[in-house]
mmCIF file of C-alpha atoms in Angstrom:
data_model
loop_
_atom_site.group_PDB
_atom_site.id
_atom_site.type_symbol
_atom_site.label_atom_id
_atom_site.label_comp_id
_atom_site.label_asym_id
_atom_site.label_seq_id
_atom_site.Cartn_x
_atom_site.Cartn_y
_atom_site.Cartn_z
ATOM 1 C CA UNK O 1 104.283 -81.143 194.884
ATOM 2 C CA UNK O 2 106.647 -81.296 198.025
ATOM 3 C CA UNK O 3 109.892 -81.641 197.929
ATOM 4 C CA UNK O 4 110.942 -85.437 199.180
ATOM 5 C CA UNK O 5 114.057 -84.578 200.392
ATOM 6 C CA UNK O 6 117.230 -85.389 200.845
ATOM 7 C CA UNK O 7 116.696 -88.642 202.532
ATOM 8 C CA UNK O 8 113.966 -90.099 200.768
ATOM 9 C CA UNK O 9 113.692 -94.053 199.476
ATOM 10 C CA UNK O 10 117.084 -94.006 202.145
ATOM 11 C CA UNK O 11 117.170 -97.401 204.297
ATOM 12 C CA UNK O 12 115.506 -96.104 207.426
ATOM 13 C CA UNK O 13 118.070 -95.777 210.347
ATOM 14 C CA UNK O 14 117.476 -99.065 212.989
ATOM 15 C CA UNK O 15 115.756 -98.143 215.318
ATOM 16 C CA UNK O 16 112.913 -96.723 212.811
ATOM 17 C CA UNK O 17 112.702 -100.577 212.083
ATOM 18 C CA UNK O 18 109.513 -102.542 213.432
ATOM 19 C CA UNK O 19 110.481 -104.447 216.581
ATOM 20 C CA UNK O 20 110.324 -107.897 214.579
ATOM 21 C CA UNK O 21 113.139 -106.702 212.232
ATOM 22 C CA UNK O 22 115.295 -105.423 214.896
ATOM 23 C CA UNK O 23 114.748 -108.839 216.497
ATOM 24 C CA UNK O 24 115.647 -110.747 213.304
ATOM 25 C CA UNK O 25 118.812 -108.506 212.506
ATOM 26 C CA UNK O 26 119.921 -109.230 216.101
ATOM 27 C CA UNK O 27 118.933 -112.803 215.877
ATOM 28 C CA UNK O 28 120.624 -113.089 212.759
ATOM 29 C CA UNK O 29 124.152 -111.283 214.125
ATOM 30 C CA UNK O 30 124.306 -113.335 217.227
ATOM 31 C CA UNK O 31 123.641 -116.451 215.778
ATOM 32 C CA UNK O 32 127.265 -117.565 214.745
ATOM 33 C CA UNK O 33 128.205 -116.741 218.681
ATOM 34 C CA UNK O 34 125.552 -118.416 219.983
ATOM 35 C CA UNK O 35 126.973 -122.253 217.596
ATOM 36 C CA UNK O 36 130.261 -121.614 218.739
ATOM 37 C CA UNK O 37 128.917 -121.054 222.483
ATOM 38 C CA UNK O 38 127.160 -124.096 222.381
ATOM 39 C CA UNK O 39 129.616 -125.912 220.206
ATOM 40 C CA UNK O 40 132.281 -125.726 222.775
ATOM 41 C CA UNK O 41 130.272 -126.516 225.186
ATOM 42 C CA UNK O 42 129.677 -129.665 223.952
ATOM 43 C CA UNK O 43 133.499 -130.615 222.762
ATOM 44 C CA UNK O 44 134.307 -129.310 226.510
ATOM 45 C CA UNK O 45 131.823 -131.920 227.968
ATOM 46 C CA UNK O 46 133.220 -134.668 226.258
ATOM 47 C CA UNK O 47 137.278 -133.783 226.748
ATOM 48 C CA UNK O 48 138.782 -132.493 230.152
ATOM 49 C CA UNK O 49 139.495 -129.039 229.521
ATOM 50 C CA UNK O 50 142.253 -128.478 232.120
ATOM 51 C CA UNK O 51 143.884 -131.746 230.845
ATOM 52 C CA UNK O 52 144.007 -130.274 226.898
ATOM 53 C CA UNK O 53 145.188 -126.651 228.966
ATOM 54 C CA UNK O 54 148.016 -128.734 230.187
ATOM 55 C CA UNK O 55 149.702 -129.130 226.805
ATOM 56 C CA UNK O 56 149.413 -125.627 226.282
ATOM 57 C CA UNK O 57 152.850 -124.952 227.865
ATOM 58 C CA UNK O 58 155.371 -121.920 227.075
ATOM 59 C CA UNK O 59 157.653 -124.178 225.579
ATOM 60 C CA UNK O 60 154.785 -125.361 223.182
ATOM 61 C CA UNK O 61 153.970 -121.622 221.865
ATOM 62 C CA UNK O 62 157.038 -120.513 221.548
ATOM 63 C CA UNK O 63 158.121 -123.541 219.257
ATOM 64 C CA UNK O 64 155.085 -122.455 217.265
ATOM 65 C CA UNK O 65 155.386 -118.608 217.066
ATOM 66 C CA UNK O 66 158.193 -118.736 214.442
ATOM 67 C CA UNK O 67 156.560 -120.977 212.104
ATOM 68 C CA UNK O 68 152.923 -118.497 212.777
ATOM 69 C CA UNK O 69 155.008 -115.420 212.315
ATOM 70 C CA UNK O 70 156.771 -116.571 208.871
ATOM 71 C CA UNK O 71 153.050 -117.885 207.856
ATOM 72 C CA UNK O 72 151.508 -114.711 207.940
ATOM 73 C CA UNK O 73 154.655 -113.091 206.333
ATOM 74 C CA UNK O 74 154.584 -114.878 203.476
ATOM 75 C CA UNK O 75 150.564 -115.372 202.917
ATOM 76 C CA UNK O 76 150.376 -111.992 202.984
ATOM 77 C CA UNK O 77 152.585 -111.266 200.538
ATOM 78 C CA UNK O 78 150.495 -113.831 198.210
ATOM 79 C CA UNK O 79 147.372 -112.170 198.813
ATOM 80 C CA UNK O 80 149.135 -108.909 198.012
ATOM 81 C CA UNK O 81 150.181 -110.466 195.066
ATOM 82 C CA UNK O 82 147.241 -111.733 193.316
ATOM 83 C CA UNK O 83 145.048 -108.293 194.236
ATOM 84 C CA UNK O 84 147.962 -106.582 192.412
ATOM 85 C CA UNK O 85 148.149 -109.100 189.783
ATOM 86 C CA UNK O 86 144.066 -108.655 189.184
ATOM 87 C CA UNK O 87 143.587 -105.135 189.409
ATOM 88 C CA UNK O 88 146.286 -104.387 187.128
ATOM 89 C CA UNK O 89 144.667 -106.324 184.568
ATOM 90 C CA UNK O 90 141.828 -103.826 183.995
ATOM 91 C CA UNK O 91 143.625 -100.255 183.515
ATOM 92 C CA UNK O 92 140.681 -99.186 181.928
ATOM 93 C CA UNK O 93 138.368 -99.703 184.593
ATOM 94 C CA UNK O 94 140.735 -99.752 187.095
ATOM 95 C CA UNK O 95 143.532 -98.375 188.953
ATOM 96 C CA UNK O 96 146.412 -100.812 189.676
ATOM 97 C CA UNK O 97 146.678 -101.575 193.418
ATOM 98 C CA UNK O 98 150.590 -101.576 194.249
ATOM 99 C CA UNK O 99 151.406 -104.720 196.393
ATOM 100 C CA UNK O 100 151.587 -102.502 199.610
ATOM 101 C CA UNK O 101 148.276 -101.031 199.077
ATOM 102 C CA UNK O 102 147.043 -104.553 198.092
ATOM 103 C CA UNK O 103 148.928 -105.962 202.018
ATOM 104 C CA UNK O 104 147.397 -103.232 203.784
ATOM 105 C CA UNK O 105 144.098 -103.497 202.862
ATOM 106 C CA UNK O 106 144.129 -107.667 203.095
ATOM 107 C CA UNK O 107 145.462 -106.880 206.647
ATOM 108 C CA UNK O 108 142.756 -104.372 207.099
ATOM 109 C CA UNK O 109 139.906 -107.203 206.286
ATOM 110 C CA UNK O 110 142.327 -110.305 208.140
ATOM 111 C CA UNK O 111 139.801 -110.525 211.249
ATOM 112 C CA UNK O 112 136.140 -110.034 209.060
ATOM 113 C CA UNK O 113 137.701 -112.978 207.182
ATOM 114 C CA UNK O 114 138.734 -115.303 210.200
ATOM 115 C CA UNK O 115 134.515 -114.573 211.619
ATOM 116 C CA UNK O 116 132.813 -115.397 208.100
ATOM 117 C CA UNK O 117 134.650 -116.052 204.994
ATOM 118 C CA UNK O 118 131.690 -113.930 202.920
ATOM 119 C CA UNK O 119 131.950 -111.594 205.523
ATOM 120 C CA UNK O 120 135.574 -110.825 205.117
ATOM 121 C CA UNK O 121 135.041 -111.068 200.902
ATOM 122 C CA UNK O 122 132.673 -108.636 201.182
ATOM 123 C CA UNK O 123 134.299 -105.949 203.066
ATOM 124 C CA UNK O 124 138.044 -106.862 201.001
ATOM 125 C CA UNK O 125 135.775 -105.694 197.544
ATOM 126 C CA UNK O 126 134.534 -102.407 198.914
ATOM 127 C CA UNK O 127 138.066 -101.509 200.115
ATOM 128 C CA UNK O 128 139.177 -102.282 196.754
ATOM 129 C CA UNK O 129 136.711 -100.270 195.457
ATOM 130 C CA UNK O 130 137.585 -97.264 197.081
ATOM 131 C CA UNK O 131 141.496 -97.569 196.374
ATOM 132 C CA UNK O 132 140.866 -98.520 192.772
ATOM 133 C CA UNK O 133 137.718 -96.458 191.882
ATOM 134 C CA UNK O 134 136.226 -99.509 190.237
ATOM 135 C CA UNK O 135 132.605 -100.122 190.247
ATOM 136 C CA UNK O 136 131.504 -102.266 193.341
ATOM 137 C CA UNK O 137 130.317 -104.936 190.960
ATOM 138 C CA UNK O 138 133.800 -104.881 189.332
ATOM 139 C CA UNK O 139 135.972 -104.868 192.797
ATOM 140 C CA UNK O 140 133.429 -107.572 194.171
ATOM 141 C CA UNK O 141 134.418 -109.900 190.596
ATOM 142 C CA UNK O 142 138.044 -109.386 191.497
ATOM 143 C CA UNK O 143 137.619 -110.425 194.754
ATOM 144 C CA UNK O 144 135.023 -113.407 193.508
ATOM 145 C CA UNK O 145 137.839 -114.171 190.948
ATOM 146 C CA UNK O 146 140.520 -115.075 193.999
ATOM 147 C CA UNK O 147 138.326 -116.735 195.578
ATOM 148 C CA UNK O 148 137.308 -119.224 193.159
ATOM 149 C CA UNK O 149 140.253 -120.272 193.065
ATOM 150 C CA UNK O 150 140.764 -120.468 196.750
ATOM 151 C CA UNK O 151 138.047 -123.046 196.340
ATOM 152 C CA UNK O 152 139.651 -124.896 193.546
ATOM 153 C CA UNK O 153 143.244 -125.167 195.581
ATOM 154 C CA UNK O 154 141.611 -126.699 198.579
ATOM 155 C CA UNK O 155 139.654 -128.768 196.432
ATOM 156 C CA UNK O 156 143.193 -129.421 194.606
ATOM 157 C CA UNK O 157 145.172 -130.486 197.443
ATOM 158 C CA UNK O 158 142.410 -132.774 199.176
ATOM 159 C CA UNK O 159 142.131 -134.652 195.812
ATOM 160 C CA UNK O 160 146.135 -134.856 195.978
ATOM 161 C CA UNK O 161 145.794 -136.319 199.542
ATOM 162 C CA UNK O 162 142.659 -138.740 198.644
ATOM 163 C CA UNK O 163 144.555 -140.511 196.090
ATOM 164 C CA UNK O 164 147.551 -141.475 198.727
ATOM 165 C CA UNK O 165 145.648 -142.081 201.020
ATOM 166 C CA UNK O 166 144.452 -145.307 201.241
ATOM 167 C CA UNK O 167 140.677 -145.968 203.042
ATOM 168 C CA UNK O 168 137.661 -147.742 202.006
ATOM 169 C CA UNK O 169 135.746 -144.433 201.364
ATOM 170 C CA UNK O 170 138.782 -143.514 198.653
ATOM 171 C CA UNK O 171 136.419 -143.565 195.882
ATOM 172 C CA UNK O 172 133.398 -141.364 197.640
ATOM 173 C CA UNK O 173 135.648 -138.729 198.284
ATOM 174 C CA UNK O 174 137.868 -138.877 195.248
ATOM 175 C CA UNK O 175 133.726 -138.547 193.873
ATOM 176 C CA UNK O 176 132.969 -135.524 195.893
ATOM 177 C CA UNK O 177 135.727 -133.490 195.048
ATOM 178 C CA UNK O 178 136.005 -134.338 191.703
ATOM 179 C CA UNK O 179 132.504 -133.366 191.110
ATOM 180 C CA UNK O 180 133.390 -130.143 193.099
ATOM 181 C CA UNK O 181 136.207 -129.465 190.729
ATOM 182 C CA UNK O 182 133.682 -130.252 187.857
ATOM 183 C CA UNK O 183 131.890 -127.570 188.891
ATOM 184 C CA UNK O 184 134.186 -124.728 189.029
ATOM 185 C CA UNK O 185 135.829 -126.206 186.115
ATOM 186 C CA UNK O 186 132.326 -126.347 184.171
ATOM 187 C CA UNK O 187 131.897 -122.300 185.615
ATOM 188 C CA UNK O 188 134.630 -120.936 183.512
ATOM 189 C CA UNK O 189 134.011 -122.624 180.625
ATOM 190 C CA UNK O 190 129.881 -121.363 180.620
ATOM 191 C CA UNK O 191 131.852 -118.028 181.411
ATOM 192 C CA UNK O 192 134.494 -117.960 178.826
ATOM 193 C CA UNK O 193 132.862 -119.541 175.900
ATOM 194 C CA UNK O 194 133.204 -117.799 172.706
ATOM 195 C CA UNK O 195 130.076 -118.272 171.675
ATOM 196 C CA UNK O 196 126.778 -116.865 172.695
ATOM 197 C CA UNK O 197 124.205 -118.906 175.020
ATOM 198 C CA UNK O 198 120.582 -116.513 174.168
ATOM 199 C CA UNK O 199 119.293 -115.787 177.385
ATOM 200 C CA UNK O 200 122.062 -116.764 179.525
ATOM 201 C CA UNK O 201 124.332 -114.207 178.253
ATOM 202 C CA UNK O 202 122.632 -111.775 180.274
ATOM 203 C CA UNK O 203 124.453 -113.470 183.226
ATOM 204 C CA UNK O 204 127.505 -113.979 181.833
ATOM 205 C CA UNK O 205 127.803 -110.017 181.104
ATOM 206 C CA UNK O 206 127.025 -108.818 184.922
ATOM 207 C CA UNK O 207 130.060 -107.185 186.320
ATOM 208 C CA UNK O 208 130.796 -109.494 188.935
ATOM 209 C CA UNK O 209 131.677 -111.659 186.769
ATOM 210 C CA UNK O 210 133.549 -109.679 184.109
ATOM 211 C CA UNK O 211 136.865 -111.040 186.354
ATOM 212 C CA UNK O 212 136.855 -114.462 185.985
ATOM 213 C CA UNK O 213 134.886 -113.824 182.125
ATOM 214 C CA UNK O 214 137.664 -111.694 180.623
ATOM 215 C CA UNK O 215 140.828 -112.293 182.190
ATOM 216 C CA UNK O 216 144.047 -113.268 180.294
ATOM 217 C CA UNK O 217 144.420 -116.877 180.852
ATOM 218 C CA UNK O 218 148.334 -116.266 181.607
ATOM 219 C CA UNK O 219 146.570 -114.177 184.329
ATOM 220 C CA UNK O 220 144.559 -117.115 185.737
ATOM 221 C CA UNK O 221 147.350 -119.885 186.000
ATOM 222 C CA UNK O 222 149.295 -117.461 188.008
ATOM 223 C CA UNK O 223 146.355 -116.370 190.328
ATOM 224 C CA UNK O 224 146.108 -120.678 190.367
ATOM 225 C CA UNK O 225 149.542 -121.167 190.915
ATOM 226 C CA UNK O 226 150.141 -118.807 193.854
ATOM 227 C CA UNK O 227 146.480 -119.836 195.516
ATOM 228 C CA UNK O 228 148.151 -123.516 195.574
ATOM 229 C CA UNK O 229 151.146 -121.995 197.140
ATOM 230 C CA UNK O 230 148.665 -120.523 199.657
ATOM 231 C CA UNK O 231 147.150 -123.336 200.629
ATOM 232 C CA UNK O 232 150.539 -125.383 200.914
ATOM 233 C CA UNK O 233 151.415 -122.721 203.529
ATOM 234 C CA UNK O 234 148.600 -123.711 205.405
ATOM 235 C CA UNK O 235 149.656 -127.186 205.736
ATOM 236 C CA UNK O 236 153.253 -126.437 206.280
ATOM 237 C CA UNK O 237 151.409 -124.484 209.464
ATOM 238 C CA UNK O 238 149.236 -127.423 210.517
ATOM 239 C CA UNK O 239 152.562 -129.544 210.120
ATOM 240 C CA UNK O 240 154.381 -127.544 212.543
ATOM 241 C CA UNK O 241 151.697 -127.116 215.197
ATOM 242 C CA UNK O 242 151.638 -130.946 215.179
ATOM 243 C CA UNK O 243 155.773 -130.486 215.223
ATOM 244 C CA UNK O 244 155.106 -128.115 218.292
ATOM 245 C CA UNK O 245 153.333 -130.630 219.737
ATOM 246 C CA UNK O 246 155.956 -133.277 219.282
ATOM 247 C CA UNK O 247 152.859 -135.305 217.419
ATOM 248 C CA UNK O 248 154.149 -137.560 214.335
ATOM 249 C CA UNK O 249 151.801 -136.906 211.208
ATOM 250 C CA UNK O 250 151.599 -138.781 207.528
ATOM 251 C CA UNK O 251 152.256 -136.356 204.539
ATOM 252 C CA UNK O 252 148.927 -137.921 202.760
ATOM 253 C CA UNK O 253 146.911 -137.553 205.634
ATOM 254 C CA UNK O 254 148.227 -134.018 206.407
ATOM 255 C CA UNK O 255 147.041 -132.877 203.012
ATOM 256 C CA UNK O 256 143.743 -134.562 203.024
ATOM 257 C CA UNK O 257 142.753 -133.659 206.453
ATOM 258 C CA UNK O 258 143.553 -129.849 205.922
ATOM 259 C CA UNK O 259 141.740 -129.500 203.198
ATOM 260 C CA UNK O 260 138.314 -130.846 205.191
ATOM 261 C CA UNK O 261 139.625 -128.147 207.451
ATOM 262 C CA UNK O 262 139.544 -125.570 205.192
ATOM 263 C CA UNK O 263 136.352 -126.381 203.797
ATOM 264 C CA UNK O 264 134.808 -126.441 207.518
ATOM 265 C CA UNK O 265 136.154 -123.047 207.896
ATOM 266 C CA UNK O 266 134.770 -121.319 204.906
ATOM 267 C CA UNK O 267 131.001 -122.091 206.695
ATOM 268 C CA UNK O 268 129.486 -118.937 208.175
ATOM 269 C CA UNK O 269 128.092 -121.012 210.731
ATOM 270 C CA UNK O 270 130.188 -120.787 213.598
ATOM 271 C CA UNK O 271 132.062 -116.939 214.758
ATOM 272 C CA UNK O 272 135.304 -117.677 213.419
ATOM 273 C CA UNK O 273 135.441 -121.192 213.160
ATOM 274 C CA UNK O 274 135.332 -121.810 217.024
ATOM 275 C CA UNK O 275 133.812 -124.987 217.877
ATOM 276 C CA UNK O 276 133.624 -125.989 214.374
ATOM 277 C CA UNK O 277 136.992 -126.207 214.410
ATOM 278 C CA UNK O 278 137.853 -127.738 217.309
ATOM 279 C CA UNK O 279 135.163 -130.471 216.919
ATOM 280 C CA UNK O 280 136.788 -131.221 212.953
ATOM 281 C CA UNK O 281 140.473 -130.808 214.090
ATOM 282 C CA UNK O 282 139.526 -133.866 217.225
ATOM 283 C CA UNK O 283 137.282 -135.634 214.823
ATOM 284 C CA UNK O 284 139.862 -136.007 211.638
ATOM 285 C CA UNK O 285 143.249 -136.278 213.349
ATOM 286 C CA UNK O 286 141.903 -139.012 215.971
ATOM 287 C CA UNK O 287 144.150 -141.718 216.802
ATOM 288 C CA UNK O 288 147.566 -139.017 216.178
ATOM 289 C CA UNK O 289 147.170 -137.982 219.558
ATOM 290 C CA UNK O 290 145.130 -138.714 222.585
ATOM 291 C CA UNK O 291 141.758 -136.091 222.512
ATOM 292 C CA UNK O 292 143.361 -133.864 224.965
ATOM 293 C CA UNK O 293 146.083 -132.999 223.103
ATOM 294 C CA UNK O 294 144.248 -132.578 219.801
ATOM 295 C CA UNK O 295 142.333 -130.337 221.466
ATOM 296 C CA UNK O 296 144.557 -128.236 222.516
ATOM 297 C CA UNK O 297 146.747 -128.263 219.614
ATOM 298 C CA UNK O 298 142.973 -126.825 218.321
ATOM 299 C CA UNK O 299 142.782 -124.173 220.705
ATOM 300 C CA UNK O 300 146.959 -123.191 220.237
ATOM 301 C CA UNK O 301 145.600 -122.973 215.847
ATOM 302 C CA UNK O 302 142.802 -120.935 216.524
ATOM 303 C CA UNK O 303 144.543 -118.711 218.859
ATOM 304 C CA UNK O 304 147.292 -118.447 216.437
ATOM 305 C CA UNK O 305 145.086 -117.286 213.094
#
C-alpha cells in the first residue's frame, strides 16, 4: 500500500475547490459589505449627507477624543482583567495570562471584534490558546464564559432602563428581556446542577463549556460585576458624544436605548455595524436631535470605536 502522505484528509488549498464553493466562500465573505453598502445607501437617501457632515466640526471631535481615549483605557483594562481573572482559575489546564498579556492580545483581536462579534470571539480563543497552552475547546469556554455575561449586562442595563422608562410597550420589553435573562439564567443552572441529567450530561461535559460549568462562583460575580462596569462605560461614551454634540439626553432613556444598541451590534449582519448602526442610532434617539445631527453623531461613534 502507498504511502498517503503528508497532506492527506488536509482541507484542500482554495483554489483546488469546485468553482461553486469558491463562489459561496466569496459570497459568504462579502456579504456583510455588501448590507452595509446598501444600508447606507438607503439612510443617505433619506437624510442630507452634507447637512449631517456639517456637524462634524473640529470643535465637535476634539470635545469627544478625551472621553474616546479614557474609554478605551479603561475597557481595556476590564477585558484584561476578566481574561486574567479566568485563565487563572484553571492552573491545571492552564497557564495564567498576566493582565498585559491578557491587554495585548484583546488589542490584537479589537478590529475582528468591531466587523463580527463571533468573528472577533473566535480569533480572541485561539490567541488564548496559544499563550495559555489550553486546549482550543478550553480557551474557546473561557472566551464563551465572558461573553455570556456580556450578554447578560446588556440585557441587565436595558431592563434597568425599561423600568424608568415610562412607554406603552413597558411591559413587552420588560417581557423580552426578562425572558432573555431567563435564558442565560436557566443555562447555568442546566450547567451547574449537581445532579446528573442521563443523556444530557454528555453536553454538559464538552470542554467549551467546562468555563461557565466549573467555575468558582466568587469567580463569576466578579467576571458579572466588571462586565456591568463595561457596559456602563459604554453609556458614559454614548453620553458624551451626545455632550459633544451639545444634545440634552434622559438618564432612563440613555440606558435603554444603548442597550438596543448593543444588541444591534452583536449581529454579524452588517461589516462592523455600519448601516446597522446608523439606521438604530437615527431610529431610537429620534426627537433628541433633528436626523442630521443624529446622524452624524452616528458616523463621529462609529468612527470613534
Amino acid at each position: 500500500m502507498s504511502d498517503p502522505g503528508p497532506n492527506a484528509g488536509s482541507t484542500p488549498p482554495a483554489d483546488a475547490l469546485p468553482l461553486s464553493r469558491r463562489l459561496e466562500r466569496a459570497a459568504r465573505r462579502a456579504f456583510p459589505f455588501v448590507v452595509s453598502a446598501a444600508l447606507l445607501a438607503y439612510v443617505f437617501s433619506q437624510i442630507d449627507l452634507r447637512l449631517a457632515l456639517d456637524y462634524l466640526t473640529a470643535e465637535v471631535l476634539l470635545r469627544f477624543a478625551l472621553p474616546l481615549l479614557l474609554f478605551n483605557i479603561v475597557t481595556v483594562a476590564l477585558e484584561a482583567q476578566c481574561l486574567h481573572r479566568v485563565s487563572a482559575a484553571y492552573p491545571a489546564e492552564a497557564r495564567p495570562l498576566s493582565r498585559g498579556t491578557a491587554a495585548r492580545i484583546k488589542a490584537a483581536c479589537y478590529l475582528l471584534g468591531i466587523l463580527n462579534y463571533a468573528v472577533g470571539a473566535a480569533g480572541l480563543s485561539v490567541l488564548v490558546r496559544r499563550r495559555t497552552g489550553a486546549g482550543l475547546a478550553t480557551a474557546a469556554g473561557m472566551v464563551f464564559l465572558i461573553s455570556l455575561f456580556d450578554i447578560g449586562s446588556v440585557l441587565a442595563w436595558a431592563g434597568g432602563g425599561a423600568l424608568l422608562f415610562e412607554a406603552d410597550s413597558l411591559g413587552l420589553r420588560l417581557g423580552i428581556i426578562g425572558l432573555a435573562i431567563a435564558a442565560i439564567v436557566s443555562g447555568f443552572v442546566f450547567l451547574r446542577a449537581p445532579i446528573s441529567m442521563g443523556p444530557l450530561d454528555a453536553v454538559r461535559d464538552l470542554d467549551l463549556f467546562r468555563a461557565p460549568r466549573t467555575a468558582p462562583s466568587p469567580l463569576l460575580v466578579e467576571i458579572g460585576l466588571l462586565r456591568l462596569l463595561f457596559v456602563g462605560c459604554f453609556v458614559a461614551l454614548v453620553r458624551a458624544l451626545f455632550w459633544s454634540f451639545d444634545v440634552e439626553i434622559g438618564a432612563t432613556s440613555l440606558m435603554l436605548n444603548v442597550g438596543l444598541m448593543l444588541v444591534v451590534s452583536a449581529l454579524p449582519v452588517a461589516a462592523g455595524g455600519l448601516g446597522t448602526g446608523q439606521i438604530v442610532f437615527v431610529e431610537i434617539f429620534s426627537g433628541a436631535a433633528p436626523e442630521a445631527k443624529l446622524l452624524s453623531m452616528s458616523i463621529a461613534f462609529s468612527l470613534g470605536l
